[in-house]
XYZ file of C-alpha atoms in Angstrom:
375
model
C 11.657 4.032 -1.153
C 13.446 1.482 -3.367
C 12.194 -1.995 -3.046
C 14.502 -2.846 -0.219
C 12.640 -5.907 1.217
C 11.384 -8.456 -1.112
C 11.666 -11.426 1.053
C 9.074 -13.819 2.262
C 5.943 -12.211 3.759
C 5.190 -12.281 7.326
C 3.446 -15.711 8.282
C 1.416 -14.465 11.181
C -1.957 -12.682 10.808
C -0.515 -9.369 11.200
C 1.591 -6.915 13.169
C -1.320 -4.761 14.717
C -2.534 -7.747 16.836
C 1.043 -8.788 17.710
C 2.516 -5.448 18.551
C 3.150 -4.751 22.231
C 1.751 -1.326 21.224
C -1.663 -2.790 20.764
C -1.632 -1.331 17.328
C -4.043 -3.731 15.469
C -6.947 -3.824 17.855
C -6.876 -0.120 17.819
C -6.220 0.464 14.177
C -8.684 -1.998 12.651
C -11.507 -2.409 15.181
C -14.159 0.287 15.856
C -13.470 2.547 18.699
C -14.813 1.622 21.977
C -18.689 1.965 22.348
C -18.248 4.387 25.268
C -15.735 6.552 23.593
C -17.398 10.004 23.192
C -21.003 8.440 23.209
C -22.405 11.525 25.015
C -19.965 14.234 23.808
C -18.162 12.927 20.665
C -16.229 16.080 20.296
C -15.140 16.511 24.016
C -14.165 20.019 25.050
C -13.739 21.079 21.520
C -17.382 22.202 20.664
C -19.807 20.881 18.276
C -21.501 22.014 15.248
C -24.280 23.606 17.573
C -21.445 25.308 19.707
C -18.509 25.758 17.056
C -15.378 26.996 18.786
C -14.543 29.225 15.503
C -16.179 29.804 12.313
C -13.216 27.778 10.667
C -13.908 24.694 12.782
C -15.305 21.601 11.097
C -16.558 18.364 13.138
C -16.137 15.044 11.673
C -18.201 11.840 12.886
C -19.090 8.707 11.010
C -22.373 8.519 12.975
C -23.445 11.863 11.513
C -23.280 14.097 14.448
C -20.834 16.418 12.903
C -20.627 18.475 9.704
C -18.958 15.475 7.872
C -18.837 11.761 8.240
C -15.457 11.315 6.632
C -12.008 13.156 7.100
C -11.672 13.338 3.417
C -14.867 15.261 2.868
C -14.002 17.530 5.712
C -10.538 18.308 4.075
C -12.378 18.986 0.829
C -14.720 21.510 2.354
C -11.669 23.266 4.382
C -10.438 25.201 1.413
C -7.834 27.919 2.077
C -5.809 28.341 5.217
C -6.383 28.091 8.969
C -9.106 25.316 9.407
C -9.404 23.024 12.354
C -10.870 19.551 12.094
C -12.156 17.879 15.248
C -12.373 14.164 14.793
C -14.920 12.180 16.955
C -13.635 8.755 18.164
C -13.796 6.294 15.329
C -11.810 4.270 12.684
C -11.647 6.257 9.650
C -10.896 3.761 6.812
C -10.031 6.024 3.901
C -7.036 7.817 2.204
C -6.721 11.501 2.746
C -4.777 14.235 1.178
C -3.935 17.767 2.405
C -2.625 19.727 -0.640
C -0.192 22.628 -0.574
C -3.022 25.295 -0.559
C -4.643 24.144 2.828
C -2.116 25.679 5.002
C -2.086 25.923 8.617
C -4.584 23.198 9.218
C -5.087 21.407 12.647
C -6.398 18.080 13.194
C -7.561 17.225 16.689
C -8.469 13.844 18.063
C -11.537 14.640 20.342
C -11.019 12.283 23.022
C -7.418 13.459 23.417
C -6.300 9.790 23.333
C -4.898 8.707 20.013
C -6.074 5.160 20.485
C -9.644 6.464 19.910
C -9.144 8.259 16.576
C -7.586 6.027 13.724
C -7.109 7.040 10.149
C -6.116 3.840 8.300
C -6.038 2.107 4.865
C -4.133 -0.818 3.368
C -2.405 0.142 0.208
C 1.328 -1.054 -0.432
C 3.789 0.322 -3.176
C 2.986 -2.859 -5.250
C -0.857 -2.801 -4.908
C -2.448 -2.601 -8.436
C -4.250 0.718 -9.005
C -7.768 0.603 -10.690
C -6.524 2.281 -13.952
C -3.423 0.083 -14.139
C 0.116 0.269 -12.812
C 0.860 0.325 -8.944
C 0.685 2.785 -6.326
C 4.465 3.191 -5.479
C 5.812 4.140 -2.279
C 4.176 7.749 -2.021
C 1.041 6.544 -3.531
C 0.517 3.974 -0.773
C 0.268 6.579 2.033
C -2.931 6.509 4.066
C -2.466 10.235 4.781
C -0.506 12.639 2.841
C 0.235 16.156 3.898
C 1.804 18.534 1.498
C 0.783 22.012 2.986
C 2.772 23.990 5.260
C 1.777 24.603 8.904
C -0.022 21.386 9.625
C -0.564 20.219 13.277
C -2.129 16.900 14.369
C -2.837 16.063 18.057
C -4.094 12.693 19.516
C -4.386 10.772 16.262
C -3.105 7.584 14.963
C -2.012 7.313 11.579
C -1.819 3.853 10.272
C -1.330 1.542 7.212
C -2.436 -2.092 8.036
C -1.299 -3.807 4.634
C 0.165 -7.190 5.490
C 2.853 -9.069 3.549
C 1.225 -12.330 4.824
C -2.080 -11.391 2.912
C -0.210 -10.617 -0.349
C 2.599 -13.117 -1.260
C 2.203 -11.998 -4.979
C 3.210 -8.518 -4.185
C 6.971 -7.610 -3.773
C 6.462 -3.840 -3.452
C 5.924 -4.172 0.315
C 6.449 -0.391 1.217
C 3.299 0.673 2.967
C 3.257 4.319 4.231
C 0.957 5.422 7.018
C 1.736 9.128 6.447
C 3.887 11.160 4.162
C 4.501 14.663 5.468
C 6.105 17.153 3.143
C 5.147 20.614 4.479
C 7.315 22.965 6.432
C 6.259 23.583 10.118
C 4.421 20.272 10.415
C 3.953 19.298 14.079
C 2.584 16.072 15.543
C 1.823 15.806 19.344
C 0.733 12.661 21.136
C 0.173 10.773 17.642
C 0.813 7.307 16.681
C 2.251 5.871 13.402
C 1.630 2.264 12.651
C 2.786 0.081 9.960
C 5.346 -2.243 8.846
C 7.781 -1.087 6.105
C 8.109 2.835 5.503
C 5.618 3.674 8.208
C 6.378 7.384 8.682
C 7.807 9.259 5.609
C 9.010 12.611 7.010
C 9.908 14.455 3.806
C 10.037 17.585 1.934
C 8.051 18.818 -1.160
C 11.270 19.358 -3.143
C 15.171 18.816 -2.824
C 15.646 22.615 -2.370
C 12.902 22.701 0.414
C 14.205 22.024 3.908
C 10.974 21.252 5.562
C 10.944 21.413 9.163
C 8.920 18.788 11.218
C 8.435 18.240 14.874
C 7.247 15.054 16.583
C 6.521 15.297 20.310
C 5.476 12.342 22.644
C 4.689 10.362 19.571
C 4.760 6.536 19.013
C 5.991 4.783 15.769
C 6.485 1.359 15.170
C 7.519 -0.897 12.062
C 10.283 -3.153 10.638
C 12.106 -1.924 7.534
C 13.032 1.796 7.448
C 9.942 2.891 9.402
C 11.041 6.259 9.825
C 12.376 7.775 6.564
C 12.895 10.789 4.288
C 14.597 14.032 3.848
C 12.962 16.254 6.154
C 14.701 18.451 8.934
C 12.832 16.506 11.559
C 13.092 16.478 15.505
C 11.719 13.493 17.357
C 11.386 14.541 21.091
C 10.308 12.267 23.879
C 9.326 9.621 21.256
C 8.934 5.872 21.469
C 10.161 3.805 18.439
C 9.195 0.045 18.520
C 10.515 -2.638 16.149
C 8.272 -5.451 15.431
C 8.906 -9.098 15.326
C 9.076 -10.989 12.277
C 8.389 -14.979 11.544
C 9.182 -14.775 7.919
C 13.044 -14.430 8.438
C 15.342 -16.672 9.949
C 18.147 -14.467 10.800
C 18.956 -10.742 11.661
C 18.720 -8.112 10.651
C 14.942 -7.902 10.780
C 15.070 -4.248 9.819
C 16.102 -0.655 10.497
C 14.670 2.062 12.455
C 15.642 5.224 10.676
C 16.521 5.788 6.875
C 17.087 9.474 6.332
C 17.796 10.980 2.860
C 18.767 14.304 3.812
C 19.730 16.577 0.756
C 23.622 17.223 0.652
C 22.868 21.031 0.951
C 20.845 20.722 4.130
C 22.889 21.012 7.210
C 20.558 19.187 9.413
C 18.532 15.906 8.924
C 16.789 13.905 11.724
C 17.416 14.540 15.452
C 16.232 12.089 17.958
C 16.298 13.510 21.678
C 15.045 12.169 24.928
C 13.387 9.263 23.379
C 13.530 5.395 23.445
C 13.680 2.609 21.157
C 12.362 -0.781 22.208
C 11.505 -4.092 20.482
C 9.416 -7.140 20.340
C 12.046 -9.082 18.419
C 15.125 -10.837 19.673
C 17.935 -9.045 20.938
C 20.343 -7.374 18.415
C 18.076 -8.304 15.432
C 17.677 -4.689 14.475
C 19.929 -1.862 13.139
C 19.430 1.617 14.354
C 19.823 3.227 10.803
C 20.938 3.051 7.340
C 21.288 5.759 4.902
C 19.018 6.023 1.858
C 20.587 7.839 -1.063
C 17.770 7.811 -3.575
C 18.420 7.260 -7.363
C 16.655 10.650 -7.799
C 19.337 12.505 -5.524
C 22.613 10.793 -5.715
C 24.089 13.871 -3.881
C 22.113 13.217 -0.673
C 24.066 12.854 2.453
C 21.813 11.338 5.053
C 21.960 13.142 8.445
C 20.927 11.364 11.867
C 21.778 12.430 15.304
C 20.508 10.247 18.163
C 21.173 11.748 21.650
C 20.064 11.310 25.261
C 18.051 8.279 24.157
C 17.487 4.743 25.491
C 18.157 2.003 23.093
C 16.936 -1.296 24.039
C 18.653 -4.707 23.449
C 16.800 -5.149 20.018
C 19.418 -2.732 18.559
C 22.722 -4.341 17.458
C 25.079 -2.327 19.637
C 28.280 -3.859 17.987
C 27.141 -2.641 14.425
C 24.108 -0.385 14.674
C 24.496 1.084 11.139
C 24.673 -0.611 7.746
C 24.497 0.280 4.173
C 21.439 0.425 1.850
C 23.861 0.447 -0.995
C 27.492 -0.291 -0.819
C 28.055 2.588 -3.121
C 27.128 5.053 -0.430
C 28.647 3.635 2.939
C 26.995 4.834 6.153
C 30.675 5.930 7.276
C 30.587 8.560 4.411
C 27.165 9.940 5.819
C 26.306 12.067 8.888
C 25.511 9.686 11.480
C 26.306 10.449 15.267
C 25.181 9.747 18.714
C 25.727 11.395 21.948
C 25.059 10.471 25.786
C 22.753 7.605 24.605
C 21.990 4.653 27.163
C 20.626 1.141 27.468
C 22.052 -2.237 26.240
C 21.687 -1.185 22.577
C 23.888 1.860 23.056
C 27.027 0.068 24.438
C 30.199 1.112 22.595
C 31.841 -2.239 21.894
C 33.319 -1.362 18.578
C 34.124 2.434 18.722
C 34.553 2.847 15.093
C 30.918 1.801 14.650
C 29.543 4.059 16.994
C 30.451 7.747 15.860
C 30.092 10.187 18.823
C 29.544 13.943 19.054
C 31.703 15.890 21.327
C 30.278 18.070 23.894
C 30.872 21.228 21.666
C 29.204 19.721 18.668
C 26.286 18.507 20.814
C 25.605 22.123 21.772
C 24.258 22.538 18.003
C 22.299 19.245 18.014
C 19.260 20.787 19.630
C 15.657 21.367 18.709
C 16.248 25.116 18.583
C 19.252 24.774 16.262
C 17.112 22.422 14.103
C 13.813 24.283 13.960
C 15.139 28.049 14.084
C 12.494 30.521 14.808
C 9.633 27.957 14.708
C 8.928 26.718 18.403
C 6.146 24.206 18.080
C 6.734 22.861 21.602
C 5.049 25.913 22.715
C 1.898 25.502 20.869
C -1.487 24.952 22.659
C -4.736 23.526 21.434
């Protein structure tokens, strides 16, 4: 995204150790010694007892087919491969290109805290060959293929502002997802700015994505992009900041929905909590990229608990005054919690009961029903 936060870096060691979500210890430390010690791949087989011919096993200790996720992805050419990841911290960048469709990644312990894919590039990080990575290039994991599914995995970017005061491009993406029919179940997304990039491969591609029982944390625009994305039973947590003296500390959602797309982000039956002071976060702001000034960001938050960290009086703000949030497609329905109080009605657009009937996962995702999928 545009460089929307160039202020003083964090003065504390880092969000991963400070987060109530216990992010850092889990993202940067080795997995517990007992995790998968006897059966590193749990109930999902092993190279000696392969579940299917298209199942590959990944383990840094050499008990699988590959020791890195990147090597396993390289080997899994074509469609329909499953990667089973043993408990470990995989410090690497990984890309699933458009040819590797219908891939599935499984965290073998069935606990996302045990399987962590993490790296530490930011948009302003210098590239070895010159230039910088940019927001997209900063992603630890990039998924362009259709039909991708992940279960019980943590995707993280542990780049820290405090460690790099010379860098102003502080966007640091944990995962960028562009494929249609991309589903994440019981996954975690850890970062600061631009953590979860739920996007599409092109302006005319309305990629559908589904996030169920997931956890995402960050500070600035940490769930953003132009996908048609449903977040169901998810937990979003805003981080504290010691480098800023006043609110706002950041923004949870920054959709950039294409104007031709009737649906953008739907957040349902979820919750937003915070470790920051009360009212120091905005719920959302619209992102209208310079590459698509016809975008009309769309966000519906319904049946969701909004904690005191959200500014109830003014939960929305502009990223650019040229594209005021009031002209976009933001709405709420039956939200609860201190951050959902309607004290200034014109700042809290609400769906009617009739319009809420079309703000459902079925309406957003059509004939694709990922909530029915089993491992």
